Short mmCIF file of C-alpha atoms in Angstrom, two decimals:
data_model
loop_
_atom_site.label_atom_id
_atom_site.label_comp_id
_atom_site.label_asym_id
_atom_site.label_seq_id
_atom_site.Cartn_x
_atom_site.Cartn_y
_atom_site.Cartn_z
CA UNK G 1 115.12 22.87 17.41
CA UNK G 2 111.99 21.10 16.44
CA UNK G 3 111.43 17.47 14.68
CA UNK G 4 109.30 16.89 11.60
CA UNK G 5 106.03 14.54 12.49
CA UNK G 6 107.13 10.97 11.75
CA UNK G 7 103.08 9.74 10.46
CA UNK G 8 102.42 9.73 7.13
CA UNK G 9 101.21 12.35 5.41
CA UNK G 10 97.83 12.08 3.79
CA UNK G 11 97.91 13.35 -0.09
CA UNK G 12 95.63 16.01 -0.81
CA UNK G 13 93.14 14.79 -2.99
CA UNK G 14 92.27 12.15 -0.16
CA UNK G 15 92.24 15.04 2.29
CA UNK G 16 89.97 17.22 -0.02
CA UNK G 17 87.30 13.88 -0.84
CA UNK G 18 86.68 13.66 2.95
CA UNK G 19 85.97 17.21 3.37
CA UNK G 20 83.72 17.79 0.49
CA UNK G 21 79.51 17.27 0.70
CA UNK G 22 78.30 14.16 0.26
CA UNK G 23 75.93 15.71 -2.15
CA UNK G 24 78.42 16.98 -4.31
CA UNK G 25 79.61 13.96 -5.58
CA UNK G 26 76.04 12.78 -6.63
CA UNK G 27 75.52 15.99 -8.17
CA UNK G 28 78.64 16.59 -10.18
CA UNK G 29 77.89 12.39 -11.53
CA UNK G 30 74.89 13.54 -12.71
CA UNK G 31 75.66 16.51 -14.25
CA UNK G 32 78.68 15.21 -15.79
CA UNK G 33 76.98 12.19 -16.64
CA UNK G 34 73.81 14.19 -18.36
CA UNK G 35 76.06 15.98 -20.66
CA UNK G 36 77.90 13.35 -22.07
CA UNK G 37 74.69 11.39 -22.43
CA UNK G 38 73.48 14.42 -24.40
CA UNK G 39 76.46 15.09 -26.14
CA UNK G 40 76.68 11.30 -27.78
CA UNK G 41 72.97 11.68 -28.58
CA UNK G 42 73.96 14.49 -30.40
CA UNK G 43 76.75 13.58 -32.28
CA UNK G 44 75.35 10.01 -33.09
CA UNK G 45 73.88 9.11 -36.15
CA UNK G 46 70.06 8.37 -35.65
CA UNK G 47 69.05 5.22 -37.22
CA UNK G 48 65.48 4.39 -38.93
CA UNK G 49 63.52 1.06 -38.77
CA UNK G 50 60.97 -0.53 -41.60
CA UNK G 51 59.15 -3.27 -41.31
CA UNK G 52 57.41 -5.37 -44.15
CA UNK G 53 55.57 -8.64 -43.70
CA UNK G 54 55.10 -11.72 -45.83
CA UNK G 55 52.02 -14.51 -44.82
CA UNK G 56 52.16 -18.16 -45.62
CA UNK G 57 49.01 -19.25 -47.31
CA UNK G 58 47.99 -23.21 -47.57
CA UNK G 59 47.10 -24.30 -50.92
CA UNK G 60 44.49 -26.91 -52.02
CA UNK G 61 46.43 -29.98 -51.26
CA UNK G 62 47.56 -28.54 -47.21
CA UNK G 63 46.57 -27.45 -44.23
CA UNK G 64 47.13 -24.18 -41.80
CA UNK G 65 49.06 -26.04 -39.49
CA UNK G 66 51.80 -26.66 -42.37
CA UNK G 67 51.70 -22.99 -43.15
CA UNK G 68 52.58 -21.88 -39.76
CA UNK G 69 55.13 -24.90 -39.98
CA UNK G 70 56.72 -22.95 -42.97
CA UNK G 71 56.18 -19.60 -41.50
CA UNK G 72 58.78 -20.56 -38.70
CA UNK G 73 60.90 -22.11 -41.78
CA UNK G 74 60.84 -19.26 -43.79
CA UNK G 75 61.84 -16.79 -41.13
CA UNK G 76 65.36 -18.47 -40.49
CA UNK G 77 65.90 -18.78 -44.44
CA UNK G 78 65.23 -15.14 -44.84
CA UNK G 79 68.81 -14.32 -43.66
CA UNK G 80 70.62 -16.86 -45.46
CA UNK G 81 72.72 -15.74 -48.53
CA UNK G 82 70.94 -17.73 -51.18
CA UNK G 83 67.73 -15.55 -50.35
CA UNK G 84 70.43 -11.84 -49.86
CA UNK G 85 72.28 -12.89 -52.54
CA UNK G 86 68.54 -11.80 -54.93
CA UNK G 87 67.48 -8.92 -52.49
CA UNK G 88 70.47 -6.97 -52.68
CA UNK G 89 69.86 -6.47 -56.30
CA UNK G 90 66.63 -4.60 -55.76
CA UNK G 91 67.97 -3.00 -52.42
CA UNK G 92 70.85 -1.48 -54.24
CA UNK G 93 73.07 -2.88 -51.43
CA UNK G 94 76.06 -5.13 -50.55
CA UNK G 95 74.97 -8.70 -49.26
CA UNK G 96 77.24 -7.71 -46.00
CA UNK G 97 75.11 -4.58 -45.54
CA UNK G 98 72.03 -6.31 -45.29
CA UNK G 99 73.15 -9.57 -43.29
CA UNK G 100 73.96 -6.56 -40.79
CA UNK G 101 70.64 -4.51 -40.99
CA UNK G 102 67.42 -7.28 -41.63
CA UNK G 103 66.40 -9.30 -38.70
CA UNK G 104 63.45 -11.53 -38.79
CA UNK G 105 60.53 -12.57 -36.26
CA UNK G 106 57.75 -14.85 -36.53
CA UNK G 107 55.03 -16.15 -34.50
CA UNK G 108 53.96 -19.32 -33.05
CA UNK G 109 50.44 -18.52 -33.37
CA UNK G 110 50.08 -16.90 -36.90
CA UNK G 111 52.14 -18.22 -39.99
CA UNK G 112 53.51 -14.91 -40.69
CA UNK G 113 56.75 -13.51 -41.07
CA UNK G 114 57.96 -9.93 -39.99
CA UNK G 115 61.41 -8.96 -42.01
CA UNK G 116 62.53 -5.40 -40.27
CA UNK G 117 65.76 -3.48 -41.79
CA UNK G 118 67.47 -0.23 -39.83
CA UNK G 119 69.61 2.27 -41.63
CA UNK G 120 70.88 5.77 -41.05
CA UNK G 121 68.22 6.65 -44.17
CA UNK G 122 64.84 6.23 -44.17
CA UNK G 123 64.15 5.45 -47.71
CA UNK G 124 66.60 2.69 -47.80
CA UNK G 125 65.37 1.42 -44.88
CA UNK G 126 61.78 0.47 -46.38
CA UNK G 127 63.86 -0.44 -49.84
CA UNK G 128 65.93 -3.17 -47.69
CA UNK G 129 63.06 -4.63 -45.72
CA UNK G 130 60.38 -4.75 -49.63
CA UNK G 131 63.61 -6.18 -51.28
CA UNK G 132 64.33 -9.19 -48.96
CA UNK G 133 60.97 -9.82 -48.61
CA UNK G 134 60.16 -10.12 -52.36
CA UNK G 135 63.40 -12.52 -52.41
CA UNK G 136 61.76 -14.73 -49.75
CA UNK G 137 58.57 -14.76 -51.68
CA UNK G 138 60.30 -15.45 -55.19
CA UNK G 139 62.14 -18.37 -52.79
CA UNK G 140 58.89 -19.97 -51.64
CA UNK G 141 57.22 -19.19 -55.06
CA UNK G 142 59.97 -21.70 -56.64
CA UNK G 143 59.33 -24.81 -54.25
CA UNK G 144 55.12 -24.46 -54.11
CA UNK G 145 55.02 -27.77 -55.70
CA UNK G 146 56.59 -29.52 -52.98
CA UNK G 147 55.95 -27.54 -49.68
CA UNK G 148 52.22 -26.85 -51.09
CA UNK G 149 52.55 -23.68 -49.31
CA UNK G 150 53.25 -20.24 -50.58
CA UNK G 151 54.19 -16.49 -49.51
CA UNK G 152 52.00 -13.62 -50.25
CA UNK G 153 53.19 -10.44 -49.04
CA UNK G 154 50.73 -9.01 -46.27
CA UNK G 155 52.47 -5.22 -45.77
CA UNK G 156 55.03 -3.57 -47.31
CA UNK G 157 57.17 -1.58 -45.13
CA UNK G 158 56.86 2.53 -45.59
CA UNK G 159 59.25 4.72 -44.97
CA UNK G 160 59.10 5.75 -41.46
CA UNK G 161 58.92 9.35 -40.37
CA UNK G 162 60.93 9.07 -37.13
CA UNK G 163 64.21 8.05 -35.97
CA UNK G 164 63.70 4.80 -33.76
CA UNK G 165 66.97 5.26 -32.38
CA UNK G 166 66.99 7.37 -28.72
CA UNK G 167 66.95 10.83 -28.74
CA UNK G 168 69.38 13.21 -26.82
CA UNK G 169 67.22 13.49 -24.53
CA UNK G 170 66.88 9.94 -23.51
CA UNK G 171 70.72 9.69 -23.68
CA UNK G 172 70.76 12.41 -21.78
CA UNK G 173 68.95 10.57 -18.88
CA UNK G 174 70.53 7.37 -19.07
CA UNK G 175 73.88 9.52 -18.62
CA UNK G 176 72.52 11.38 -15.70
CA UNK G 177 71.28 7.96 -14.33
CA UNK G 178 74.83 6.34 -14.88
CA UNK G 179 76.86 9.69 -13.13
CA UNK G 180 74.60 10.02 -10.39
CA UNK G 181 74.87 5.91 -9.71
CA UNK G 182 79.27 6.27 -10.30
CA UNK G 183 78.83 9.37 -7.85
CA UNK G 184 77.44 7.15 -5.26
CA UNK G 185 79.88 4.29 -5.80
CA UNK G 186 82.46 6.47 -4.73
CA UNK G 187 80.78 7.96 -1.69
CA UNK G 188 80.74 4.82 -0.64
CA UNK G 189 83.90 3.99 -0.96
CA UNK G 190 85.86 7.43 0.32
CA UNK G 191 87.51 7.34 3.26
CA UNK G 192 85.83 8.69 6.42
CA UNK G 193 86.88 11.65 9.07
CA UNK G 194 86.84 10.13 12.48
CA UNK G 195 86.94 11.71 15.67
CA UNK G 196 89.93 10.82 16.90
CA UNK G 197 91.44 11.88 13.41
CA UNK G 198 91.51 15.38 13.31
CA UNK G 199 93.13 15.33 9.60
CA UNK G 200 96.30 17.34 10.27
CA UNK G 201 98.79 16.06 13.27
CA UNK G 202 100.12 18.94 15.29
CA UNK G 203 103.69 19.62 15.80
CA UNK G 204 105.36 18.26 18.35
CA UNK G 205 108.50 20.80 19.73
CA UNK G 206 111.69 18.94 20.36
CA UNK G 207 113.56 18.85 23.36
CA UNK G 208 115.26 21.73 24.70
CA UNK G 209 118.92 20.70 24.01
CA UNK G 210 120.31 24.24 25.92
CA UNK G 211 118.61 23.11 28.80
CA UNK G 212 120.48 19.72 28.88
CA UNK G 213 123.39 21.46 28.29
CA UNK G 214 123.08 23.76 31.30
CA UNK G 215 122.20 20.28 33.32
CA UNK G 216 125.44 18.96 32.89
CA UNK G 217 128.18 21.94 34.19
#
């Protein structure tokens, strides 16, 4: 008759993590991680970016320094509904749809303003960016008397040829990067086969009950 070992048994899967490469964790992150990087690059919509740009222009009666003044100006109105509310006429679009696709920069050194719009189609892309600009400059056109500065448009923005959103490729990578990192995080954090753990505890017999038996006739 033998007893059972009274430790706790270790579940499998804990068993199996300490036995198994440390490279093979890093590797099968980074090859999971690669293909669902390229996967979503795949399956996602790319997205194209135009650009147009508008200039503030002094007139008689002011100086640069107040056109670069209402550059700076000009670029926060550009997203304001009272300038969307015109553009989406020309865009063809909803004023929602372009308060979330036109962004505007400007710079502190030249009184210019860039007006960039992103959509999953080129041509309306360019359309969104030319129509909010001409707003802006219709805007500007209608208070020349008292700013004494006005908008001229500088570029328009074309329709661009590429995607600027990342390729599968690129997602690809940044998945690989991400699976390979996750890999390591949890070689780190396994549990370790010591020495003086062998992973399995042996049996241990029981006592011989027949000879205790014979011991006391």
């Amino acid at each position: 008759m033998t007893e059972n070992p009274t430790g706790p048994r270790r579940p499998a899967v804990l068993t199996r993590a300490r036995t198994l490469p440390a490279w093979s964790l890093l590797a099968a992150g980074t090859v999971v991680g690669g293909l669902l990087g390229g996967v979503y690059g795949l399956a996602k919509t790319p997205t194209y970016t135009a650009t147009s740009y508008v200039i503030a222009v002094p007139t008689e009666k002011s100086d640069p320094a107040s056109a670069l003044g209402f550059a700076q100006a000009y670029g926060r109105v550009a997203t304001q509904l009272a300038v969307l509310g015109d553009a989406q006429v020309w865009a063809g679009v909803p004023v929602r749809t372009l308060q979330s696709s036109v962004q505007t920069a400007t710079s502190p050194d030249a009184p210019m303003v860039a007006i960039t719009a992103t959509s999953s189609r080129p041509d309306l892309a360019a359309d969104m960016a030319n129509a909010v600009s001409r707003a802006l400059t219709r805007h500007a056109g209608d208070t020349k008397g008292d700013t004494n500065v006005e908008l001229q448009q500088f570029a328009r923005a074309t329709k661009p040829t590429e995607p600027s959103s990342a390729s599968p490729a690129v997602t690809g990578l940044v998945g690989a990067s991400a699976g390979g990192l996750l890999g390591g995080l949890v070689l780190l954090v396994r549990p370790r086969r010591n020495a003086s753990d062998p992973g399995r505890p042996a049996s241990v017999p029981g006592p011989a009950v027949a000879a205790d038996a014979h011991g006391q006739l």
